[in-house]
Coordinates of C-alpha atoms in Angstrom, one line a residue:
M83 CA -15.4 42.2 -6.9
K84 CA -14.9 42.9 -3.5
L85 CA -18.5 44.4 -1.3
R86 CA -18.0 45.7 1.8
H87 CA -21.0 46.0 4.6
L88 CA -19.6 46.4 8.3
I89 CA -22.4 46.2 10.4
L90 CA -21.2 46.9 13.8
T91 CA -18.0 46.5 15.9
L92 CA -17.9 45.5 19.3
A93 CA -15.8 44.9 22.4
F94 CA -13.3 41.7 22.1
V95 CA -15.4 39.0 24.5
P96 CA -12.4 36.9 25.9
F97 CA -11.7 33.5 25.4
L98 CA -12.0 32.2 28.9
S99 CA -13.2 28.7 29.1
G100 CA -14.2 28.1 25.3
C101 CA -17.4 27.8 23.2
E102 CA -20.4 26.8 25.4
A103 CA -22.0 23.5 23.9
E104 CA -23.6 23.8 20.3
K105 CA -27.7 23.8 20.5
E106 CA -27.3 20.7 17.7
V107 CA -26.1 18.5 19.6
A108 CA -28.4 16.9 22.6
E109 CA -26.2 14.9 24.4
I110 CA -22.8 14.5 24.8
A111 CA -21.5 11.2 23.0
A112 CA -19.3 9.6 25.2
P113 CA -18.6 10.5 29.3
L114 CA -16.0 13.3 30.3
Q115 CA -12.5 11.8 31.6
C116 CA -10.6 14.8 32.2
G117 CA -12.7 16.8 35.0
G118 CA -14.2 19.4 32.5
S119 CA -17.4 20.7 32.1
A120 CA -20.4 19.2 29.8
D121 CA -20.8 23.3 28.3
T122 CA -17.7 24.1 28.0
Y123 CA -15.9 23.6 24.9
Q124 CA -11.9 24.3 24.5
L125 CA -9.7 24.7 21.4
F126 CA -7.5 21.9 20.2
W127 CA -4.6 22.1 17.8
G128 CA -3.5 19.2 15.9
D129 CA -2.3 17.7 12.2
L130 CA -4.2 14.9 10.3
H131 CA -2.1 14.7 7.2
V132 CA 1.2 12.9 8.6
H133 CA 3.7 10.4 6.7
S134 CA 6.5 8.3 8.3
A135 CA 9.0 6.5 6.7
L136 CA 6.2 3.8 6.0
S137 CA 5.1 5.5 2.9
M138 CA 6.9 4.7 0.1
D139 CA 7.8 8.1 -1.5
A140 CA 9.1 9.5 2.3
Y141 CA 11.3 6.9 2.6
A142 CA 12.6 7.6 -0.9
F143 CA 13.4 10.8 -0.6
G144 CA 15.2 9.8 3.1
T145 CA 12.9 9.6 5.7
R146 CA 13.7 6.6 8.2
S147 CA 11.2 8.3 11.2
S148 CA 8.3 5.8 12.6
P149 CA 5.0 6.5 13.0
A150 CA 6.0 6.5 16.7
D151 CA 8.6 8.5 16.4
A152 CA 6.0 11.3 14.5
F153 CA 3.7 10.7 17.1
K154 CA 6.7 11.7 20.0
F155 CA 7.5 14.3 18.0
A156 CA 4.0 15.6 17.6
R157 CA 3.9 15.8 21.3
G158 CA 7.7 17.6 21.8
Q159 CA 8.9 14.2 23.5
K160 CA 11.7 13.8 20.8
S161 CA 13.2 15.3 17.4
G162 CA 12.9 15.2 14.5
I163 CA 15.5 14.0 12.1
L164 CA 15.4 15.1 8.0
P165 CA 16.7 13.3 5.2
D166 CA 20.2 15.1 5.6
G167 CA 20.1 14.6 9.4
T168 CA 19.2 17.9 10.4
E169 CA 17.7 17.7 14.0
V170 CA 14.4 19.6 14.2
K171 CA 12.2 20.3 17.4
Q172 CA 8.8 20.9 18.0
S173 CA 8.1 24.6 18.9
R174 CA 4.4 24.3 20.2
P175 CA 3.2 20.8 20.6
L176 CA 0.4 19.7 19.2
D177 CA -2.8 18.2 21.4
F178 CA -3.4 15.9 19.1
A179 CA -2.2 13.8 15.3
A180 CA -2.7 11.1 13.0
V181 CA 0.0 9.1 11.1
T182 CA -1.7 8.5 7.3
D183 CA 1.3 6.3 5.4
H184 CA -0.1 5.5 1.5
A185 CA -1.9 2.2 2.3
E186 CA -1.2 0.8 -1.3
T187 CA 2.4 0.0 -0.1
F188 CA 2.4 -0.7 3.2
D189 CA 2.8 -4.4 2.2
V190 CA 6.5 -4.0 -0.1
M191 CA 7.2 -1.6 2.6
H192 CA 6.9 -3.9 5.1
I193 CA 8.8 -6.2 3.2
C194 CA 11.5 -4.1 1.9
T195 CA 12.2 -1.7 4.8
T196 CA 11.3 -3.5 8.2
P197 CA 14.3 -3.0 10.8
G198 CA 16.4 -6.2 10.9
H199 CA 13.6 -7.9 8.8
E200 CA 14.8 -6.7 5.0
A201 CA 14.3 -8.8 2.7
S202 CA 16.9 -9.6 0.2
N203 CA 15.3 -9.7 -3.9
S204 CA 16.0 -7.5 -6.0
Y205 CA 12.9 -6.0 -5.9
C206 CA 13.7 -4.3 -2.2
E207 CA 17.4 -4.2 -2.9
K208 CA 17.4 -1.7 -5.5
F209 CA 14.4 0.7 -3.5
R210 CA 16.5 0.3 -0.7
E211 CA 19.6 1.2 -3.2
L212 CA 17.8 4.8 -4.9
S213 CA 16.6 5.8 -1.5
G214 CA 18.3 8.5 0.5
N215 CA 18.9 12.1 0.5
N216 CA 20.6 11.8 -3.3
P217 CA 17.5 13.4 -4.9
A218 CA 18.2 11.9 -8.6
N219 CA 17.9 8.6 -7.1
S220 CA 15.3 10.0 -5.0
I221 CA 13.1 11.1 -7.5
L222 CA 13.7 7.8 -9.8
A223 CA 12.8 5.2 -6.4
F224 CA 9.6 7.4 -6.5
R225 CA 8.7 7.4 -10.2
N226 CA 9.8 3.7 -11.3
F227 CA 8.1 2.4 -7.8
L228 CA 5.8 4.3 -6.1
L229 CA 4.1 6.0 -9.2
P230 CA 3.4 2.7 -11.3
V231 CA 1.1 1.0 -8.4
I232 CA -1.2 4.7 -8.1
A233 CA -0.7 7.0 -11.1
G234 CA -1.8 5.4 -14.1
A235 CA -5.1 5.1 -15.6
R236 CA -5.9 2.4 -13.2
P237 CA -4.1 1.2 -10.1
K238 CA -1.8 -1.7 -10.1
K239 CA -0.6 -4.2 -7.8
P240 CA 3.5 -3.8 -6.6
V241 CA 5.5 -6.0 -8.7
L242 CA 6.9 -7.4 -5.9
C243 CA 3.7 -8.6 -5.2
E244 CA 3.2 -11.0 -8.2
E245 CA 6.8 -12.6 -7.1
Q246 CA 6.4 -16.5 -6.1
G247 CA 7.1 -17.0 -2.6
V248 CA 6.1 -13.2 -1.9
N249 CA 2.9 -12.7 0.4
C250 CA 1.8 -8.8 0.9
E251 CA -1.0 -9.8 2.2
I252 CA 0.3 -11.1 5.3
A253 CA 2.9 -8.1 4.6
A254 CA 0.3 -5.5 4.7
A255 CA -1.6 -7.3 7.5
E256 CA 1.4 -7.2 9.8
A257 CA 1.9 -3.4 8.6
W258 CA -1.3 -2.1 9.3
Q259 CA -1.4 -3.8 12.8
A260 CA 1.8 -1.8 13.4
V261 CA 0.2 1.5 12.5
Q262 CA -2.5 0.7 15.1
E263 CA -0.2 -0.3 17.9
A264 CA 1.7 3.0 17.3
A265 CA -1.5 4.9 17.6
N266 CA -3.0 3.2 20.7
Q267 CA 0.8 3.6 22.7
A268 CA 1.1 7.0 21.8
N269 CA -2.7 8.5 22.9
A270 CA -2.9 9.7 26.3
P271 CA -6.7 11.1 27.9
C272 CA -6.7 14.5 28.6
D273 CA -3.1 14.9 27.3
F274 CA -2.8 13.8 23.7
T275 CA -4.9 12.2 21.3
A276 CA -3.6 10.1 18.9
F277 CA -5.8 8.8 16.3
V278 CA -5.4 5.6 14.1
G279 CA -5.7 6.2 10.0
F280 CA -4.2 5.6 6.7
E281 CA -4.3 7.7 3.3
W282 CA -6.2 6.1 0.2
S283 CA -3.8 7.3 -2.4
A284 CA -6.1 7.5 -5.9
T285 CA -3.9 9.1 -8.5
P286 CA -5.9 8.4 -11.4
N287 CA -3.8 9.7 -14.7
N288 CA -1.9 11.7 -12.0
S289 CA -4.9 13.5 -10.4
H290 CA -5.1 13.2 -6.8
W291 CA -8.6 12.1 -5.6
H292 CA -6.3 11.2 -2.6
R293 CA -8.3 10.4 1.1
N294 CA -6.8 10.5 4.9
V295 CA -9.3 7.8 6.1
I296 CA -9.4 8.6 10.2
F297 CA -10.7 6.5 13.2
K298 CA -12.8 7.3 16.1
D299 CA -11.0 5.0 18.1
E300 CA -9.2 1.5 18.7
N301 CA -12.3 0.2 16.9
V302 CA -10.9 0.0 12.9
T303 CA -11.3 -2.2 10.3
A304 CA -9.6 -5.4 9.4
E305 CA -7.2 -4.2 7.3
A306 CA -6.0 -0.8 5.3
I307 CA -8.4 -0.2 2.6
D308 CA -6.1 0.6 -0.7
Y309 CA -7.1 2.6 -4.2
V310 CA -5.6 -0.3 -5.6
R311 CA -8.2 -2.8 -4.7
F312 CA -11.4 0.0 -3.9
P313 CA -10.2 2.3 -7.0
S314 CA -13.1 4.7 -6.7
P315 CA -14.2 7.1 -4.1
D316 CA -17.3 5.1 -3.5
A317 CA -15.3 1.7 -3.4
L318 CA -13.4 2.8 -0.2
W319 CA -17.1 4.4 1.3
S320 CA -18.4 0.9 0.5
E321 CA -15.8 -1.1 1.5
L322 CA -15.9 1.0 5.2
D323 CA -19.1 0.2 4.9
R324 CA -18.8 -3.4 5.1
Q325 CA -15.8 -3.3 7.4
C326 CA -16.3 -0.8 9.9
K327 CA -20.2 -0.9 11.8
S328 CA -21.1 1.9 14.1
E329 CA -23.1 -1.6 15.9
D330 CA -19.6 -2.9 16.2
G331 CA -18.3 0.4 17.6
C332 CA -16.1 1.3 14.6
N333 CA -16.7 4.8 13.2
V334 CA -14.3 6.7 11.0
L335 CA -14.1 9.7 8.7
A336 CA -12.7 9.7 4.9
I337 CA -11.0 13.6 4.6
P338 CA -10.3 14.9 0.8
H339 CA -7.2 16.7 0.5
N340 CA -4.9 18.3 -2.6
T341 CA -8.1 18.8 -4.7
N342 CA -6.0 22.0 -6.0
L343 CA -3.8 18.8 -8.0
S344 CA -7.6 16.4 -9.1
E345 CA -8.2 18.2 -12.0
G346 CA -12.3 18.2 -11.1
G347 CA -12.4 14.9 -10.1
G348 CA -14.1 13.1 -7.2
F349 CA -16.7 15.1 -6.4
D350 CA -19.0 14.2 -8.9
V351 CA -22.4 14.0 -7.3
E352 CA -24.0 15.3 -10.7
K353 CA -23.7 11.5 -11.9
S354 CA -24.1 10.0 -8.4
G355 CA -27.2 7.8 -7.1
E356 CA -28.8 8.4 -4.2
A357 CA -27.0 5.0 -2.3
E358 CA -24.0 6.8 -3.2
L359 CA -24.7 10.2 -2.2
F360 CA -25.7 9.4 1.5
R361 CA -22.5 7.0 1.5
R362 CA -20.4 10.2 0.5
A363 CA -22.2 12.5 3.2
K364 CA -22.0 10.0 5.7
Y365 CA -17.7 10.0 5.7
E366 CA -17.0 12.6 4.0
R367 CA -17.6 15.8 6.8
L368 CA -14.2 17.6 6.3
I369 CA -12.2 18.8 3.7
E370 CA -8.2 19.7 3.3
L371 CA -8.5 23.1 2.3
V372 CA -4.6 24.2 2.9
Q373 CA -1.6 21.4 3.6
S374 CA 2.5 21.7 2.0
K375 CA 1.5 21.6 -1.8
G376 CA -0.7 24.6 -1.8
T377 CA -4.5 25.8 -0.7
S378 CA -7.5 24.4 -2.7
E379 CA -9.8 26.9 -1.4
C380 CA -10.8 28.8 -5.2
L381 CA -9.2 29.1 -8.0
P382 CA -6.9 32.0 -8.7
E383 CA -7.8 34.3 -11.3
N384 CA -4.1 36.0 -11.0
W385 CA -1.3 33.4 -10.8
D386 CA 1.0 36.6 -10.0
D387 CA -0.8 38.2 -7.1
P388 CA -0.5 36.3 -3.5
V389 CA -2.7 38.3 -2.4
S390 CA -5.7 37.9 -4.1
D391 CA -8.5 36.8 -2.8
C392 CA -7.6 33.0 -4.5
G393 CA -4.0 34.0 -4.5
F394 CA -2.7 32.7 -0.9
E395 CA -0.4 29.7 -1.4
T396 CA -1.3 28.5 -5.0
F397 CA 0.3 25.0 -5.9
L398 CA -0.2 24.1 -9.5
L399 CA 1.6 21.0 -11.5
Q400 CA 3.4 22.7 -14.9
T401 CA 0.9 19.9 -17.0
T402 CA -2.0 21.2 -14.9
R403 CA -1.0 24.7 -15.9
Q404 CA -0.4 24.3 -19.5
K405 CA -3.6 22.2 -20.0
M406 CA -5.7 25.5 -18.3
K407 CA -3.7 28.1 -21.2
D408 CA -4.5 25.5 -24.2
N409 CA -8.2 24.5 -23.4
P410 CA -10.5 27.4 -21.9
A411 CA -13.0 24.6 -21.3
F412 CA -10.6 22.6 -18.8
L413 CA -10.8 26.0 -16.6
D414 CA -14.1 25.4 -15.4
A415 CA -13.7 21.3 -15.1
F416 CA -10.3 22.1 -13.2
N417 CA -12.7 24.6 -10.7
R418 CA -14.7 22.0 -9.8
S419 CA -12.7 20.4 -7.3
F420 CA -11.3 23.5 -5.8
T421 CA -13.7 24.0 -2.2
R422 CA -15.5 27.1 -2.6
N423 CA -16.7 25.8 -6.1
I424 CA -17.3 22.0 -4.1
L425 CA -19.8 23.9 -1.4
S426 CA -21.8 25.7 -3.9
R427 CA -22.5 22.7 -6.1
G428 CA -23.5 20.9 -2.7
L429 CA -26.7 23.4 -2.3
L430 CA -27.2 22.8 -6.4
A431 CA -27.4 19.1 -5.3
Y432 CA -29.4 19.9 -1.9
K433 CA -31.7 21.6 -4.6
Q434 CA -32.3 18.5 -6.6
S435 CA -32.6 16.1 -4.0
G436 CA -36.2 17.3 -3.4
D437 CA -37.9 16.1 -0.2
Q438 CA -34.6 14.0 0.7
K439 CA -33.0 17.6 1.6
L440 CA -29.7 16.0 1.4
N441 CA -26.6 18.3 1.1
P442 CA -23.7 15.5 0.4
L443 CA -21.0 18.2 0.2
Q444 CA -21.8 19.7 3.5
L445 CA -18.0 19.9 4.1
G446 CA -16.4 21.5 7.6
I447 CA -13.0 23.0 6.7
I448 CA -9.9 21.9 8.5
G449 CA -6.1 22.2 7.4
S450 CA -2.5 20.0 8.0
T451 CA 1.2 19.6 7.0
D452 CA 1.1 16.4 4.6
N453 CA 4.2 16.5 6.0
H454 CA 6.6 13.4 5.2
T455 CA 9.4 13.7 7.4
A456 CA 7.6 12.4 10.0
T457 CA 7.3 15.8 12.2
P458 CA 3.7 16.8 12.5
G459 CA 3.0 20.4 13.5
L460 CA 6.6 21.7 12.1
V461 CA 4.6 24.8 10.6
G462 CA 6.4 28.1 11.5
E463 CA 8.0 29.8 8.5
T464 CA 11.4 30.2 10.7
E465 CA 11.2 26.7 11.4
W466 CA 10.6 24.2 7.8
K467 CA 13.0 22.7 6.0
G468 CA 11.8 21.9 3.0
G469 CA 10.2 19.3 4.1
A470 CA 10.9 15.5 2.2
W471 CA 14.0 17.4 0.3
G472 CA 16.4 18.2 3.1
G473 CA 17.1 20.3 5.3
G474 CA 19.8 23.1 6.8
D475 CA 21.9 25.3 4.7
S476 CA 23.2 22.5 2.1
S477 CA 19.9 22.1 1.2
K478 CA 18.1 25.5 1.2
K479 CA 18.9 25.7 -3.2
R480 CA 17.9 22.3 -3.5
W481 CA 14.6 23.0 -1.8
L482 CA 14.1 26.9 -2.8
Q483 CA 13.5 24.8 -6.4
R484 CA 10.4 24.0 -4.9
V485 CA 9.4 27.6 -4.2
D486 CA 5.4 27.1 -4.2
Y487 CA 5.5 24.6 -1.3
N488 CA 4.6 25.8 2.1
P489 CA 5.2 24.3 5.5
G490 CA 1.6 23.4 5.4
G491 CA -1.1 24.0 7.8
L492 CA -3.3 23.2 11.3
V493 CA -6.7 21.8 12.2
A494 CA -8.2 23.4 15.3
V495 CA -11.2 22.0 17.0
W496 CA -13.6 23.3 19.3
A497 CA -14.3 20.3 21.8
L498 CA -14.7 19.1 25.3
E499 CA -11.6 17.7 26.0
N500 CA -8.7 16.2 24.5
T501 CA -9.7 12.5 24.6
R502 CA -10.4 10.4 20.8
S503 CA -13.8 10.2 21.6
H504 CA -14.5 14.1 22.1
I505 CA -12.2 15.1 19.4
F506 CA -13.4 13.0 16.9
D507 CA -17.3 14.1 17.5
A508 CA -16.6 17.8 17.2
M509 CA -14.9 17.0 13.7
M510 CA -18.6 15.0 12.6
R511 CA -20.0 18.1 14.0
R512 CA -17.6 20.2 11.7
H513 CA -16.4 22.3 14.5
V514 CA -13.6 22.3 13.3
Y515 CA -11.5 25.2 11.4
A516 CA -7.9 25.6 9.3
T517 CA -5.0 27.7 9.9
S518 CA -2.3 28.1 7.3
G519 CA 0.1 27.2 10.5
T520 CA -1.0 29.6 12.3
R521 CA -2.7 29.9 15.6
I522 CA -5.1 32.2 15.7
K523 CA -8.4 31.8 17.7
L524 CA -11.5 32.1 16.0
R525 CA -15.4 31.6 16.5
F526 CA -18.0 32.3 14.0
A527 CA -21.6 31.9 14.9
A528 CA -25.1 32.6 13.2
A529 CA -28.1 33.9 15.7
S530 CA -31.6 35.6 14.8
A531 CA -32.0 39.1 13.4
A532 CA -30.6 41.5 15.8
Q533 CA -29.0 39.9 18.0
S534 CA -25.2 39.7 18.5
L535 CA -23.6 37.4 19.7
C536 CA -20.3 39.2 21.2
T537 CA -21.7 40.9 23.8
G538 CA -23.6 37.3 25.4
N539 CA -23.5 33.7 24.8
F540 CA -21.4 33.6 21.9
M541 CA -22.2 29.8 21.3
A542 CA -26.2 30.5 21.8
G543 CA -27.0 30.6 18.4
T544 CA -25.5 27.9 14.9
P545 CA -22.1 27.7 15.7
M546 CA -19.3 27.1 12.6
G547 CA -20.3 24.2 11.0
G548 CA -23.8 24.2 11.8
T549 CA -27.5 24.8 9.9
L550 CA -29.5 27.4 9.8
A551 CA -33.3 26.4 10.9
E552 CA -35.5 28.1 8.5
Q553 CA -36.2 31.5 8.9
A554 CA -37.2 34.7 7.2
E555 CA -35.2 37.2 8.3
A556 CA -31.4 37.6 7.6
P557 CA -29.5 35.9 10.4
I558 CA -27.1 37.6 12.2
F559 CA -22.9 36.5 12.3
S560 CA -20.9 37.0 14.8
I561 CA -17.0 36.6 14.5
Q562 CA -14.6 36.5 17.4
A563 CA -11.1 36.3 16.7
E564 CA -7.4 37.2 18.6
K565 CA -4.4 37.4 17.4
D566 CA -1.2 34.6 17.7
V567 CA 1.7 36.2 17.2
A568 CA 1.4 38.5 14.2
P569 CA -1.5 41.1 14.6
L570 CA -5.3 40.4 12.5
M571 CA -5.1 42.8 9.6
R572 CA -9.1 42.0 7.5
I573 CA -12.2 40.0 8.8
E574 CA -14.4 38.3 5.8
V575 CA -17.1 36.6 5.3
V576 CA -17.2 34.6 2.3
K577 CA -20.7 33.5 0.8
G578 CA -22.0 30.6 -1.7
Q579 CA -25.6 30.8 -2.9
I580 CA -28.1 29.7 -5.2
N581 CA -29.5 32.5 -7.3
K582 CA -32.2 31.6 -10.2
G583 CA -30.4 28.4 -10.4
V584 CA -27.1 30.0 -10.9
I585 CA -24.0 29.5 -8.1
E586 CA -23.0 32.8 -7.0
E587 CA -20.2 33.9 -4.5
R588 CA -18.9 36.8 -2.7
V589 CA -16.4 38.5 -0.5
V590 CA -17.6 40.8 1.8
T591 CA -15.0 42.4 4.4
V592 CA -16.4 42.9 7.7
E593 CA -13.2 44.8 9.3
E594 CA -9.9 45.7 8.3
N595 CA -6.6 47.4 9.6
S596 CA -3.8 47.9 7.9
N597 CA -1.9 48.2 11.1
G598 CA -2.9 45.3 12.8
I599 CA -5.2 44.2 16.0
D600 CA -5.3 41.7 18.6
Q601 CA -8.6 41.2 18.7
T602 CA -12.2 41.9 17.6
C603 CA -15.5 40.8 17.6
V604 CA -17.8 41.8 14.4
T605 CA -21.1 41.3 13.6
W606 CA -22.5 41.1 9.6
S607 CA -25.9 40.9 8.6
D608 CA -26.3 39.5 4.7
P609 CA -28.1 42.1 3.5
D610 CA -29.2 39.8 -0.4
F611 CA -30.3 36.7 2.3
N612 CA -32.8 35.3 0.4
S613 CA -35.1 32.8 2.5
E614 CA -36.1 30.2 0.1
E615 CA -32.8 29.7 -1.4
P616 CA -30.2 27.8 -0.3
A617 CA -26.8 28.9 1.3
Y618 CA -23.3 28.7 3.3
W619 CA -21.2 31.4 4.9
Y620 CA -17.9 30.6 6.2
A621 CA -15.0 33.5 7.6
R622 CA -12.0 34.3 6.7
I623 CA -9.4 36.0 9.1
S624 CA -5.9 37.2 7.7
E625 CA -2.6 38.5 9.6
I626 CA -0.7 41.5 8.7
P627 CA 2.2 39.9 6.5
T628 CA 5.5 38.8 7.7
P629 CA 8.1 37.0 6.2
R630 CA 8.1 33.8 4.2
W631 CA 9.5 30.5 4.8
S632 CA 11.6 31.5 1.1
K633 CA 12.3 34.4 1.7
Y634 CA 14.2 33.6 5.0
A635 CA 16.0 30.7 3.3
C636 CA 17.0 33.1 0.4
E637 CA 18.0 35.8 2.1
S638 CA 20.2 33.2 4.2
L639 CA 22.0 33.0 0.8
G640 CA 22.4 35.7 -0.8
T641 CA 20.0 34.5 -3.9
C642 CA 16.4 36.3 -3.4
A643 CA 17.0 37.9 -6.5
D644 CA 17.6 34.7 -8.4
V645 CA 14.6 32.9 -7.5
P646 CA 11.1 34.2 -8.4
K647 CA 8.5 34.0 -6.0
A648 CA 10.9 33.4 -2.8
D649 CA 11.8 37.1 -1.7
R650 CA 7.9 37.8 -0.3
L651 CA 6.0 38.2 2.6
I652 CA 3.0 36.1 3.1
S653 CA -0.6 37.0 5.4
E654 CA -1.4 33.8 7.3
R655 CA -5.0 32.9 7.6
A656 CA -8.0 31.3 9.4
W657 CA -10.8 29.7 7.6
S658 CA -13.9 28.6 9.6
S659 CA -16.2 25.9 8.7
P660 CA -19.2 27.0 6.9
I661 CA -22.8 27.8 8.5
W662 CA -25.0 26.8 6.0
Y663 CA -29.1 27.5 5.0
L664 CA -30.7 24.6 3.9
P665 CA -34.5 25.0 3.5

């Protein structure tokens, strides 16, 4: 049940020069390059989860754009070409991006698809023959070439790599070098930040335990670390420990995503030893809550209610839905990999860590697209053309068959300037938030009792992503929000806490206006604050309902009555990173 506890609504404080520096950051990690101020934060927008033709699944469905093409699209410098030839243009360029192709098939993709150097063997010829804009053939390419590598009980080398005379190690190294070169050439300090990255694509028994690996700068691992050779999250972190040492200038994040498809796995802190917990906390500072294959905020109670607490942009595999119906115990296990429950389990792990005072699941919240057409940031409901499954009117019927997909989200970062160092450091501090594609401006911070941050120095307290100092009285939370295009409808605070060893979660509506508002700053104090128990809070903002991409599509075809769930509105959302209390 939702609890409503409105404390105070104050006049909006304009977003002039951005946030003041966080109190917990004692010094700037890198010098300023862009002529900014050391105490003035700015808001930057990005996409950290994008696939190009170097990803086997993207290529199978017809994507032919390179990582370099993807970065140019992100900057608005080049149109994107969808699998059916439709041309799309970035309506609002991004400030930063990463291209995160699947590391597991860097080798065979380099061997089979490098322009001008495509190998002529039966494996490559068959893969190229099936790959394109023919849905039936593309599915065969996906199922017969990628899934055997990553989606079985154990990962397997591509069969091509077992053939005599094929050197997959050299091919993977050359592909990884090309990935680095594309990002380094696209990076333009103060104008656009391009991160080097890849995806570690663990899919044991079709469960998605995927992580995007994002490097701070050009100092990266000698190789792209793949699931085939490093088949567990801790194997990934351990190899990052070995290959990416801070004393050598290498810094990296591993960001889990699609946890709504992980079937409860990938976050088993209850079974982990101390060293593994520290590795997790070191590398996993963020979680991708929203992307094209649905949201992973919390497990919906009612699948047919998209405006319910957890019903926003849900996506589950049919096999998972059937397991939930057949086995009630599976539902509890499945819920363990949704973001809200992960954060709550972190509180339990913190209590159990004793003097170590370690929360291994202290995760900031971001969004991205999981775009498979090399078009990062293409998130508008009117401009999305069905992801990797086509574009244009000729393809609308096909991509309406995947009505549960969506354009994906964005990550917003409050940083001192648009450079690799400062964007990355802000992500490490979890000074970030997620949106479902809208560009709502959001600040969320906490201050001492009786102090509102709406009327003064907004970031003088503990900002989103931070940890409150131990205190006896309930903090005052301030939420400042400004609309993007559609007015704002609802401001909420989501709380998780431990009460007598039991996880409790609730949603508090702080302000609501069905007609919509352009901007607001509200404060809220938690009436159930317990100074002896750990807790977290995050802000959630909803816009007034507007047409979803599927409504535009079915209306243009006159098929809305024939496509369940297509003809509906959507209240776009933003989610702040949490603020923690860890006594």
